mmCIF file of C-alpha atoms in Angstrom:
data_model
loop_
_atom_site.group_PDB
_atom_site.id
_atom_site.type_symbol
_atom_site.label_atom_id
_atom_site.label_comp_id
_atom_site.label_asym_id
_atom_site.label_seq_id
_atom_site.Cartn_x
_atom_site.Cartn_y
_atom_site.Cartn_z
ATOM 1 C CA UNK A 1 91.735 85.815 81.345
ATOM 2 C CA UNK A 2 91.451 88.990 83.404
ATOM 3 C CA UNK A 3 92.848 89.090 86.898
ATOM 4 C CA UNK A 4 90.432 90.108 90.085
ATOM 5 C CA UNK A 5 92.476 91.668 92.468
ATOM 6 C CA UNK A 6 91.038 92.453 95.894
ATOM 7 C CA UNK A 7 92.000 94.441 98.922
ATOM 8 C CA UNK A 8 92.887 92.837 102.425
ATOM 9 C CA UNK A 9 93.516 95.208 105.357
ATOM 10 C CA UNK A 10 93.599 92.237 107.886
ATOM 11 C CA UNK A 11 93.259 88.621 108.355
ATOM 12 C CA UNK A 12 89.671 88.517 108.199
ATOM 13 C CA UNK A 13 89.431 90.610 104.977
ATOM 14 C CA UNK A 14 92.071 88.379 103.532
ATOM 15 C CA UNK A 15 89.973 85.096 104.161
ATOM 16 C CA UNK A 16 86.940 87.082 103.056
ATOM 17 C CA UNK A 17 88.351 87.971 99.406
ATOM 18 C CA UNK A 18 89.794 84.547 98.996
ATOM 19 C CA UNK A 19 86.546 82.952 100.046
ATOM 20 C CA UNK A 20 84.726 84.816 97.360
ATOM 21 C CA UNK A 21 87.206 84.319 94.505
ATOM 22 C CA UNK A 22 89.837 86.842 94.079
ATOM 23 C CA UNK A 23 92.723 85.462 91.757
ATOM 24 C CA UNK A 24 94.811 88.151 94.022
ATOM 25 C CA UNK A 25 94.819 90.212 96.930
ATOM 26 C CA UNK A 26 97.152 93.177 97.703
ATOM 27 C CA UNK A 27 98.220 93.976 101.300
ATOM 28 C CA UNK A 28 100.079 96.839 103.312
ATOM 29 C CA UNK A 29 103.025 96.506 105.481
ATOM 30 C CA UNK A 30 103.465 99.144 108.311
ATOM 31 C CA UNK A 31 105.131 102.358 107.432
ATOM 32 C CA UNK A 32 105.406 101.476 104.008
ATOM 33 C CA UNK A 33 101.983 102.099 102.358
ATOM 34 C CA UNK A 34 99.112 104.488 101.480
ATOM 35 C CA UNK A 35 97.019 103.245 104.227
ATOM 36 C CA UNK A 36 99.047 104.138 107.573
ATOM 37 C CA UNK A 37 95.752 104.303 109.682
ATOM 38 C CA UNK A 38 94.528 100.946 108.433
ATOM 39 C CA UNK A 39 95.162 97.520 110.343
ATOM 40 C CA UNK A 40 98.317 96.705 108.159
ATOM 41 C CA UNK A 41 100.126 93.259 108.401
ATOM 42 C CA UNK A 42 103.440 93.217 110.067
ATOM 43 C CA UNK A 43 106.820 91.889 108.582
ATOM 44 C CA UNK A 44 106.016 88.805 110.718
ATOM 45 C CA UNK A 45 102.745 88.304 109.108
ATOM 46 C CA UNK A 46 103.866 87.852 105.587
ATOM 47 C CA UNK A 47 104.676 84.183 105.310
ATOM 48 C CA UNK A 48 101.200 83.479 107.073
ATOM 49 C CA UNK A 49 99.235 85.659 104.400
ATOM 50 C CA UNK A 50 100.981 84.050 101.610
ATOM 51 C CA UNK A 51 100.533 80.543 102.930
ATOM 52 C CA UNK A 52 96.723 81.248 103.461
ATOM 53 C CA UNK A 53 96.640 82.671 99.739
ATOM 54 C CA UNK A 54 98.182 79.679 98.280
ATOM 55 C CA UNK A 55 95.270 77.604 99.662
ATOM 56 C CA UNK A 56 93.233 79.299 97.070
ATOM 57 C CA UNK A 57 95.743 79.307 94.387
ATOM 58 C CA UNK A 58 95.800 83.096 94.783
ATOM 59 C CA UNK A 59 98.753 85.769 94.478
ATOM 60 C CA UNK A 60 99.418 88.417 97.028
ATOM 61 C CA UNK A 61 101.119 91.710 96.000
ATOM 62 C CA UNK A 62 102.592 93.985 98.760
ATOM 63 C CA UNK A 63 101.888 97.742 98.621
ATOM 64 C CA UNK A 64 104.976 100.030 99.261
ATOM 65 C CA UNK A 65 103.266 102.998 97.521
ATOM 66 C CA UNK A 66 104.475 106.069 99.296
ATOM 67 C CA UNK A 67 107.007 108.606 98.955
ATOM 68 C CA UNK A 68 110.061 107.406 100.248
ATOM 69 C CA UNK A 69 112.959 109.541 101.733
ATOM 70 C CA UNK A 70 116.463 108.671 102.087
ATOM 71 C CA UNK A 71 116.008 106.859 105.591
ATOM 72 C CA UNK A 72 112.991 105.085 104.375
ATOM 73 C CA UNK A 73 114.684 103.643 101.526
ATOM 74 C CA UNK A 74 117.481 102.366 103.583
ATOM 75 C CA UNK A 75 115.011 100.580 106.162
ATOM 76 C CA UNK A 76 113.137 98.992 103.101
ATOM 77 C CA UNK A 77 116.037 97.379 101.303
ATOM 78 C CA UNK A 78 117.091 95.980 104.438
ATOM 79 C CA UNK A 79 113.338 94.396 104.726
ATOM 80 C CA UNK A 80 113.464 93.196 101.086
ATOM 81 C CA UNK A 81 115.432 90.015 101.600
ATOM 82 C CA UNK A 82 112.772 88.876 104.449
ATOM 83 C CA UNK A 83 109.907 90.257 102.262
ATOM 84 C CA UNK A 84 111.308 88.038 99.205
ATOM 85 C CA UNK A 85 111.468 85.099 101.532
ATOM 86 C CA UNK A 86 107.781 85.051 102.610
ATOM 87 C CA UNK A 87 106.763 84.339 99.006
ATOM 88 C CA UNK A 88 105.217 87.400 98.055
ATOM 89 C CA UNK A 89 104.507 87.598 94.308
ATOM 90 C CA UNK A 90 105.079 91.243 93.856
ATOM 91 C CA UNK A 91 105.693 95.018 95.156
ATOM 92 C CA UNK A 92 103.342 97.702 94.280
ATOM 93 C CA UNK A 93 105.880 100.568 94.164
ATOM 94 C CA UNK A 94 105.603 104.297 93.840
ATOM 95 C CA UNK A 95 109.212 104.857 93.755
ATOM 96 C CA UNK A 96 110.663 103.631 90.319
ATOM 97 C CA UNK A 97 114.162 103.809 91.963
ATOM 98 C CA UNK A 98 113.486 100.619 93.758
ATOM 99 C CA UNK A 99 112.242 98.635 90.494
ATOM 100 C CA UNK A 100 115.806 97.080 90.210
ATOM 101 C CA UNK A 101 116.235 96.136 93.799
ATOM 102 C CA UNK A 102 112.942 94.273 94.013
ATOM 103 C CA UNK A 103 113.262 92.387 90.845
ATOM 104 C CA UNK A 104 116.831 91.311 91.875
ATOM 105 C CA UNK A 105 114.967 89.530 94.652
ATOM 106 C CA UNK A 106 112.728 87.619 92.770
ATOM 107 C CA UNK A 107 109.589 89.673 93.029
ATOM 108 C CA UNK A 108 107.442 91.297 90.416
ATOM 109 C CA UNK A 109 107.660 95.317 90.416
ATOM 110 C CA UNK A 110 104.101 96.922 90.027
ATOM 111 C CA UNK A 111 103.820 100.687 89.447
ATOM 112 C CA UNK A 112 101.510 102.244 91.703
ATOM 113 C CA UNK A 113 98.491 104.665 90.553
ATOM 114 C CA UNK A 114 100.620 107.442 92.367
ATOM 115 C CA UNK A 115 103.106 107.456 89.421
ATOM 116 C CA UNK A 116 100.175 108.654 87.227
ATOM 117 C CA UNK A 117 101.018 106.537 84.274
ATOM 118 C CA UNK A 118 98.885 107.860 81.251
ATOM 119 C CA UNK A 119 100.435 106.975 77.955
ATOM 120 C CA UNK A 120 102.219 103.953 76.312
ATOM 121 C CA UNK A 121 105.573 105.646 76.418
ATOM 122 C CA UNK A 122 105.975 106.052 79.899
ATOM 123 C CA UNK A 123 105.061 101.976 79.893
ATOM 124 C CA UNK A 124 107.944 101.391 77.483
ATOM 125 C CA UNK A 125 110.032 103.181 79.809
ATOM 126 C CA UNK A 126 109.020 101.242 82.957
ATOM 127 C CA UNK A 127 109.628 98.085 80.756
ATOM 128 C CA UNK A 128 113.193 98.845 80.267
ATOM 129 C CA UNK A 129 113.584 99.370 84.081
ATOM 130 C CA UNK A 130 112.131 95.874 84.850
ATOM 131 C CA UNK A 131 108.608 96.722 85.551
ATOM 132 C CA UNK A 132 106.166 93.610 85.358
ATOM 133 C CA UNK A 133 102.717 95.881 85.549
ATOM 134 C CA UNK A 134 101.786 99.373 86.140
ATOM 135 C CA UNK A 135 98.293 100.656 87.386
ATOM 136 C CA UNK A 136 96.901 103.204 85.100
ATOM 137 C CA UNK A 137 96.029 106.700 85.941
ATOM 138 C CA UNK A 138 92.400 106.778 87.373
ATOM 139 C CA UNK A 139 91.789 109.954 85.189
ATOM 140 C CA UNK A 140 91.894 107.995 81.863
ATOM 141 C CA UNK A 141 88.615 107.454 79.686
ATOM 142 C CA UNK A 142 87.882 103.822 78.828
ATOM 143 C CA UNK A 143 88.803 104.611 75.035
ATOM 144 C CA UNK A 144 92.232 105.770 76.417
ATOM 145 C CA UNK A 145 92.906 102.972 78.257
ATOM 146 C CA UNK A 146 91.972 100.635 75.229
ATOM 147 C CA UNK A 147 94.630 102.418 73.156
ATOM 148 C CA UNK A 148 97.331 102.334 76.061
ATOM 149 C CA UNK A 149 96.839 98.586 76.563
ATOM 150 C CA UNK A 150 96.806 97.780 73.191
ATOM 151 C CA UNK A 151 100.453 99.212 72.956
ATOM 152 C CA UNK A 152 101.665 98.535 76.414
ATOM 153 C CA UNK A 153 104.698 96.075 76.477
ATOM 154 C CA UNK A 154 104.112 95.472 80.051
ATOM 155 C CA UNK A 155 100.712 94.151 82.048
ATOM 156 C CA UNK A 156 98.116 97.029 82.809
ATOM 157 C CA UNK A 157 95.781 97.205 85.575
ATOM 158 C CA UNK A 158 92.811 99.293 86.387
ATOM 159 C CA UNK A 159 90.505 100.154 89.187
ATOM 160 C CA UNK A 160 87.016 99.219 88.801
ATOM 161 C CA UNK A 161 85.487 99.683 92.235
ATOM 162 C CA UNK A 162 85.736 101.843 95.353
ATOM 163 C CA UNK A 163 86.498 105.260 96.583
ATOM 164 C CA UNK A 164 87.797 108.029 94.275
ATOM 165 C CA UNK A 165 90.173 110.765 95.290
ATOM 166 C CA UNK A 166 89.682 114.353 94.711
ATOM 167 C CA UNK A 167 93.156 114.911 93.798
ATOM 168 C CA UNK A 168 94.943 113.502 90.265
ATOM 169 C CA UNK A 169 96.229 110.034 91.184
ATOM 170 C CA UNK A 170 95.586 110.798 94.940
ATOM 171 C CA UNK A 171 98.645 113.516 94.860
ATOM 172 C CA UNK A 172 96.878 115.568 97.350
ATOM 173 C CA UNK A 173 98.463 118.146 99.804
ATOM 174 C CA UNK A 174 95.058 118.966 101.742
ATOM 175 C CA UNK A 175 95.497 116.714 104.907
ATOM 176 C CA UNK A 176 99.613 118.060 105.163
ATOM 177 C CA UNK A 177 98.252 121.745 104.734
ATOM 178 C CA UNK A 178 95.422 121.324 107.417
ATOM 179 C CA UNK A 179 97.156 118.699 109.738
ATOM 180 C CA UNK A 180 100.562 118.351 108.944
ATOM 181 C CA UNK A 181 99.508 114.544 107.936
ATOM 182 C CA UNK A 182 100.755 113.792 104.546
ATOM 183 C CA UNK A 183 98.565 111.813 102.203
ATOM 184 C CA UNK A 184 101.330 110.872 99.987
ATOM 185 C CA UNK A 185 103.312 109.409 102.800
ATOM 186 C CA UNK A 186 100.400 107.389 103.895
ATOM 187 C CA UNK A 187 98.893 109.216 106.521
ATOM 188 C CA UNK A 188 95.871 110.910 105.105
ATOM 189 C CA UNK A 189 93.355 111.898 107.358
ATOM 190 C CA UNK A 190 90.876 112.361 104.602
ATOM 191 C CA UNK A 191 89.643 116.113 105.181
ATOM 192 C CA UNK A 192 88.067 116.041 101.829
ATOM 193 C CA UNK A 193 85.444 113.807 103.098
ATOM 194 C CA UNK A 194 84.097 116.266 105.591
ATOM 195 C CA UNK A 195 81.274 118.721 105.059
ATOM 196 C CA UNK A 196 82.812 121.964 104.157
ATOM 197 C CA UNK A 197 81.219 125.405 104.490
ATOM 198 C CA UNK A 198 81.813 127.564 101.409
ATOM 199 C CA UNK A 199 82.343 131.228 101.610
ATOM 200 C CA UNK A 200 82.794 133.013 98.311
ATOM 201 C CA UNK A 201 83.119 136.947 98.248
ATOM 202 C CA UNK A 202 83.234 139.332 95.352
ATOM 203 C CA UNK A 203 85.965 141.818 94.887
ATOM 204 C CA UNK A 204 86.642 143.948 92.003
ATOM 205 C CA UNK A 205 90.257 144.279 92.792
ATOM 206 C CA UNK A 206 90.765 140.549 93.022
ATOM 207 C CA UNK A 207 93.537 139.522 90.670
ATOM 208 C CA UNK A 208 92.045 135.937 90.414
ATOM 209 C CA UNK A 209 89.674 136.208 87.052
ATOM 210 C CA UNK A 210 87.307 133.669 85.646
ATOM 211 C CA UNK A 211 88.528 133.514 82.245
ATOM 212 C CA UNK A 212 86.622 130.494 81.080
ATOM 213 C CA UNK A 213 83.190 130.285 79.549
ATOM 214 C CA UNK A 214 81.660 128.857 82.967
ATOM 215 C CA UNK A 215 79.355 131.771 84.761
ATOM 216 C CA UNK A 216 78.081 129.992 87.654
ATOM 217 C CA UNK A 217 80.610 129.689 90.171
ATOM 218 C CA UNK A 218 78.836 128.030 92.746
ATOM 219 C CA UNK A 219 79.449 124.873 94.614
ATOM 220 C CA UNK A 220 76.437 125.298 97.154
ATOM 221 C CA UNK A 221 74.358 122.008 97.807
ATOM 222 C CA UNK A 222 72.472 122.622 100.692
ATOM 223 C CA UNK A 223 71.496 125.282 103.519
ATOM 224 C CA UNK A 224 72.411 124.630 106.874
ATOM 225 C CA UNK A 225 70.451 125.015 110.446
ATOM 226 C CA UNK A 226 72.335 128.185 111.100
ATOM 227 C CA UNK A 227 71.826 129.885 107.481
ATOM 228 C CA UNK A 228 75.118 129.127 106.168
ATOM 229 C CA UNK A 229 76.233 126.800 103.200
ATOM 230 C CA UNK A 230 77.677 123.445 103.161
ATOM 231 C CA UNK A 231 78.952 121.149 100.688
ATOM 232 C CA UNK A 232 80.890 117.679 99.905
ATOM 233 C CA UNK A 233 82.357 119.238 96.601
ATOM 234 C CA UNK A 234 85.882 117.894 97.596
ATOM 235 C CA UNK A 235 84.452 114.518 98.036
ATOM 236 C CA UNK A 236 83.581 112.240 94.746
ATOM 237 C CA UNK A 237 81.126 109.444 94.895
ATOM 238 C CA UNK A 238 82.595 105.922 94.786
ATOM 239 C CA UNK A 239 83.416 104.368 91.528
ATOM 240 C CA UNK A 240 81.099 101.202 90.624
ATOM 241 C CA UNK A 241 81.868 99.627 86.933
ATOM 242 C CA UNK A 242 79.737 96.459 87.785
ATOM 243 C CA UNK A 243 77.507 97.230 84.793
ATOM 244 C CA UNK A 244 80.295 97.726 82.358
ATOM 245 C CA UNK A 245 82.364 94.297 82.659
ATOM 246 C CA UNK A 246 81.803 93.673 78.899
ATOM 247 C CA UNK A 247 83.638 97.136 77.778
ATOM 248 C CA UNK A 248 86.388 96.649 80.662
ATOM 249 C CA UNK A 249 87.238 93.064 79.600
ATOM 250 C CA UNK A 250 87.215 94.346 76.220
ATOM 251 C CA UNK A 251 90.075 97.066 76.525
ATOM 252 C CA UNK A 252 92.686 93.924 76.935
ATOM 253 C CA UNK A 253 93.775 95.127 80.497
ATOM 254 C CA UNK A 254 95.383 92.607 82.447
ATOM 255 C CA UNK A 255 93.756 92.999 85.895
ATOM 256 C CA UNK A 256 90.755 94.658 87.376
ATOM 257 C CA UNK A 257 91.397 96.104 90.767
ATOM 258 C CA UNK A 258 89.054 96.668 93.815
ATOM 259 C CA UNK A 259 89.773 99.489 96.316
ATOM 260 C CA UNK A 260 89.252 99.271 99.901
ATOM 261 C CA UNK A 261 92.041 98.092 102.177
ATOM 262 C CA UNK A 262 90.816 100.343 105.002
ATOM 263 C CA UNK A 263 87.194 99.385 104.522
ATOM 264 C CA UNK A 264 85.427 96.432 106.561
ATOM 265 C CA UNK A 265 85.711 92.860 105.714
ATOM 266 C CA UNK A 266 82.079 92.539 104.563
ATOM 267 C CA UNK A 267 82.628 95.217 101.994
ATOM 268 C CA UNK A 268 85.744 93.395 100.512
ATOM 269 C CA UNK A 269 83.763 90.125 100.355
ATOM 270 C CA UNK A 270 80.390 91.441 98.727
ATOM 271 C CA UNK A 271 82.470 93.481 96.127
ATOM 272 C CA UNK A 272 85.035 90.561 95.384
ATOM 273 C CA UNK A 273 82.018 88.250 95.157
ATOM 274 C CA UNK A 274 79.676 90.576 92.838
ATOM 275 C CA UNK A 275 82.454 91.256 90.454
ATOM 276 C CA UNK A 276 83.581 87.484 90.419
ATOM 277 C CA UNK A 277 79.937 86.742 89.439
ATOM 278 C CA UNK A 278 79.808 89.485 86.526
ATOM 279 C CA UNK A 279 83.299 88.652 85.085
ATOM 280 C CA UNK A 280 82.790 84.806 85.152
ATOM 281 C CA UNK A 281 79.031 85.094 83.911
ATOM 282 C CA UNK A 282 80.434 87.101 80.783
ATOM 283 C CA UNK A 283 83.485 84.873 80.291
ATOM 284 C CA UNK A 284 81.262 81.697 80.182
ATOM 285 C CA UNK A 285 78.912 83.180 77.420
ATOM 286 C CA UNK A 286 79.857 86.371 76.178
ATOM 287 C CA UNK A 287 77.152 86.246 73.422
ATOM 288 C CA UNK A 288 74.306 86.054 75.826
ATOM 289 C CA UNK A 289 75.636 87.725 78.725
ATOM 290 C CA UNK A 290 73.009 89.815 80.745
ATOM 291 C CA UNK A 291 73.820 92.387 83.386
ATOM 292 C CA UNK A 292 72.066 91.334 86.697
ATOM 293 C CA UNK A 293 70.936 94.297 88.581
ATOM 294 C CA UNK A 294 71.126 92.234 91.830
ATOM 295 C CA UNK A 295 74.796 92.773 91.934
ATOM 296 C CA UNK A 296 74.477 96.620 92.323
ATOM 297 C CA UNK A 297 71.828 95.737 94.995
ATOM 298 C CA UNK A 298 74.258 93.786 96.760
ATOM 299 C CA UNK A 299 77.155 96.273 96.522
ATOM 300 C CA UNK A 300 74.593 98.957 97.590
ATOM 301 C CA UNK A 301 74.308 97.226 100.924
ATOM 302 C CA UNK A 302 77.869 97.577 102.216
ATOM 303 C CA UNK A 303 79.571 100.957 102.694
ATOM 304 C CA UNK A 304 79.526 103.315 99.929
ATOM 305 C CA UNK A 305 79.223 106.843 99.130
ATOM 306 C CA UNK A 306 76.815 106.575 96.225
ATOM 307 C CA UNK A 307 78.244 105.240 92.754
ATOM 308 C CA UNK A 308 79.626 106.979 89.817
ATOM 309 C CA UNK A 309 81.727 105.484 87.071
ATOM 310 C CA UNK A 310 84.679 107.782 87.545
ATOM 311 C CA UNK A 311 86.520 109.218 84.033
ATOM 312 C CA UNK A 312 85.652 105.974 82.017
ATOM 313 C CA UNK A 313 82.891 107.862 80.228
ATOM 314 C CA UNK A 314 82.822 111.391 81.266
ATOM 315 C CA UNK A 315 84.768 113.263 83.933
ATOM 316 C CA UNK A 316 82.843 112.770 87.257
ATOM 317 C CA UNK A 317 80.474 115.735 88.627
ATOM 318 C CA UNK A 318 78.663 114.036 91.538
ATOM 319 C CA UNK A 319 79.845 114.670 94.889
ATOM 320 C CA UNK A 320 79.307 111.975 97.856
ATOM 321 C CA UNK A 321 77.391 112.028 100.888
ATOM 322 C CA UNK A 322 77.824 109.979 103.985
ATOM 323 C CA UNK A 323 77.606 106.137 103.753
ATOM 324 C CA UNK A 324 74.883 105.186 101.502
ATOM 325 C CA UNK A 325 74.850 101.493 102.858
ATOM 326 C CA UNK A 326 71.417 100.082 103.432
ATOM 327 C CA UNK A 327 72.392 98.461 106.575
ATOM 328 C CA UNK A 328 74.123 99.114 109.682
ATOM 329 C CA UNK A 329 76.099 96.668 111.499
ATOM 330 C CA UNK A 330 75.596 96.410 115.139
ATOM 331 C CA UNK A 331 78.117 94.063 117.437
ATOM 332 C CA UNK A 332 75.692 91.673 118.882
ATOM 333 C CA UNK A 333 77.808 88.722 120.159
ATOM 334 C CA UNK A 334 80.549 86.190 119.420
ATOM 335 C CA UNK A 335 80.509 82.339 118.409
ATOM 336 C CA UNK A 336 81.427 80.213 121.465
ATOM 337 C CA UNK A 337 81.181 76.762 119.712
ATOM 338 C CA UNK A 338 80.577 75.386 116.472
ATOM 339 C CA UNK A 339 78.967 71.550 115.840
ATOM 340 C CA UNK A 340 80.044 70.431 112.740
ATOM 341 C CA UNK A 341 78.137 67.245 112.321
ATOM 342 C CA UNK A 342 74.904 69.333 112.448
ATOM 343 C CA UNK A 343 75.882 72.719 111.375
ATOM 344 C CA UNK A 344 75.144 74.477 114.338
ATOM 345 C CA UNK A 345 76.635 77.517 115.839
ATOM 346 C CA UNK A 346 76.299 78.448 119.754
ATOM 347 C CA UNK A 347 76.328 81.990 119.970
ATOM 348 C CA UNK A 348 76.453 84.158 123.067
ATOM 349 C CA UNK A 349 74.423 87.505 122.595
ATOM 350 C CA UNK A 350 74.595 90.665 124.237
ATOM 351 C CA UNK A 351 71.613 92.055 122.147
ATOM 352 C CA UNK A 352 67.809 90.739 121.165
ATOM 353 C CA UNK A 353 67.745 88.485 118.283
ATOM 354 C CA UNK A 354 64.412 87.357 116.596
ATOM 355 C CA UNK A 355 63.482 84.860 114.049
ATOM 356 C CA UNK A 356 64.049 86.697 110.584
ATOM 357 C CA UNK A 357 66.885 88.844 111.586
ATOM 358 C CA UNK A 358 70.048 88.866 109.539
ATOM 359 C CA UNK A 359 73.440 88.767 111.069
ATOM 360 C CA UNK A 360 76.940 88.744 109.649
ATOM 361 C CA UNK A 361 79.894 86.773 111.062
ATOM 362 C CA UNK A 362 83.518 87.382 110.710
ATOM 363 C CA UNK A 363 86.450 85.780 111.511
ATOM 364 C CA UNK A 364 90.190 85.290 110.441
ATOM 365 C CA UNK A 365 89.336 81.949 109.135
ATOM 366 C CA UNK A 366 85.594 82.502 108.444
ATOM 367 C CA UNK A 367 86.004 85.487 106.584
ATOM 368 C CA UNK A 368 82.749 87.279 106.193
ATOM 369 C CA UNK A 369 79.396 85.795 105.984
ATOM 370 C CA UNK A 370 75.884 86.651 106.132
ATOM 371 C CA UNK A 371 73.112 84.416 107.424
ATOM 372 C CA UNK A 372 69.302 84.913 107.996
ATOM 373 C CA UNK A 373 67.968 83.250 111.164
ATOM 374 C CA UNK A 374 65.447 80.825 110.444
ATOM 375 C CA UNK A 375 65.375 79.040 113.727
ATOM 376 C CA UNK A 376 66.475 79.788 117.271
ATOM 377 C CA UNK A 377 67.139 77.122 119.932
ATOM 378 C CA UNK A 378 67.785 77.741 123.683
ATOM 379 C CA UNK A 379 68.470 74.444 125.880
ATOM 380 C CA UNK A 380 67.046 72.381 122.851
ATOM 381 C CA UNK A 381 63.804 74.387 122.854
ATOM 382 C CA UNK A 382 62.775 76.201 119.725
ATOM 383 C CA UNK A 383 61.984 79.973 120.483
ATOM 384 C CA UNK A 384 60.926 82.912 118.177
ATOM 385 C CA UNK A 385 63.002 85.531 120.314
ATOM 386 C CA UNK A 386 66.133 85.524 122.064
ATOM 387 C CA UNK A 387 67.325 88.240 124.919
ATOM 388 C CA UNK A 388 70.769 89.357 125.672
ATOM 389 C CA UNK A 389 73.151 87.487 127.884
ATOM 390 C CA UNK A 390 71.643 84.258 126.287
ATOM 391 C CA UNK A 391 73.413 81.692 124.554
ATOM 392 C CA UNK A 392 71.459 80.282 121.562
ATOM 393 C CA UNK A 393 71.963 77.480 118.654
ATOM 394 C CA UNK A 394 71.336 78.708 115.258
ATOM 395 C CA UNK A 395 71.479 76.206 111.998
ATOM 396 C CA UNK A 396 74.204 77.786 109.794
ATOM 397 C CA UNK A 397 74.678 77.604 105.999
ATOM 398 C CA UNK A 398 78.659 77.967 106.098
ATOM 399 C CA UNK A 399 80.914 76.844 108.867
ATOM 400 C CA UNK A 400 82.088 79.244 111.696
ATOM 401 C CA UNK A 401 84.736 79.249 114.360
ATOM 402 C CA UNK A 402 84.847 79.849 118.130
ATOM 403 C CA UNK A 403 85.414 83.549 118.780
ATOM 404 C CA UNK A 404 83.995 84.634 115.488
ATOM 405 C CA UNK A 405 82.271 88.066 115.695
ATOM 406 C CA UNK A 406 78.693 88.257 115.498
ATOM 407 C CA UNK A 407 76.994 91.432 114.057
ATOM 408 C CA UNK A 408 73.381 92.128 113.350
ATOM 409 C CA UNK A 409 72.259 93.790 110.166
ATOM 410 C CA UNK A 410 69.640 96.446 110.805
ATOM 411 C CA UNK A 411 68.071 98.414 107.827
ATOM 412 C CA UNK A 412 68.673 102.277 107.876
ATOM 413 C CA UNK A 413 65.093 103.118 107.725
ATOM 414 C CA UNK A 414 64.308 101.083 111.044
ATOM 415 C CA UNK A 415 66.922 102.952 113.269
#
């Protein structure tokens, strides 16, 4: 059975992906992962993370997928005993030199996509070094993945959803060149996601010649207000393979990975929930499996830059725009009490709410849940509308907790 691996950038995301069916989750440790700007976990959080995961019979993998210099390695090796004592299942590595040390401490060594594993010979070499799993290059087609997985002596993993990088396996120097902030050391400022102004000058003396069959060298996308031209040609759309679960399972890879440790908990919750539904639906009845378009609608409701299928079927050619989510989250309150006997939450709000609004509630134990407001009570009286500054009572479908964050979901076309 294929493993569904989901991202956790903080304790809220952790609970959100576990509640929605993740078989495993991957997290980052401060200073040693590719999301230095995310809300990573500290070394002191690890036992709590694994304890929560065990409540759901789920595994936890720790990302250490950055280029490590000599001093970094020394620090990491000192931390290994404490990491191992926290009951972490495995560590995702970009440095194959650390495989032996990780395995000797009783943990699995998973090889990061940063290694750009693209053939079965590499997998055989990684097996000899002691690796348990390798994340295959994102630049492989589905047919190539099938062939590699069929020959692999170790477990294989592929990305099925989330952001795609402009560079091969994320090996990019753009952030370092512009800001002296290295993507390969986990500190990418993502300048590729900006809108770029493109200037192309013909020069008869230019030594750089186009020797390909392509005559149209333009990347121009849109004309700006100042008569210049701007483009997102560095920024690919997000990957979404929800429509192709049967083909992915047929590839015989061992794990499906959702990208997004630096994205919000509702993104992680929704992506995990939809892929869980699709995978379970197919495995339950492969012969009569039918893709449900509502799954993609749900994925479109949270942060995304438009969707593509990456390199699975052809080389991606579409560039992304800004967030294409149908909704914007607005911070509007917090939970001050929850009455479990009657499933009612008392919420202090600092924005207006009306019957029919949809809210999102997030917390370290609650995870991320959505709730449509079908009734509002103030001082035990039913009302149609509540104003900012009031405490309101709302009937909930799911349990929430004191101090959970409350957001109102507003449709983009209503802003």
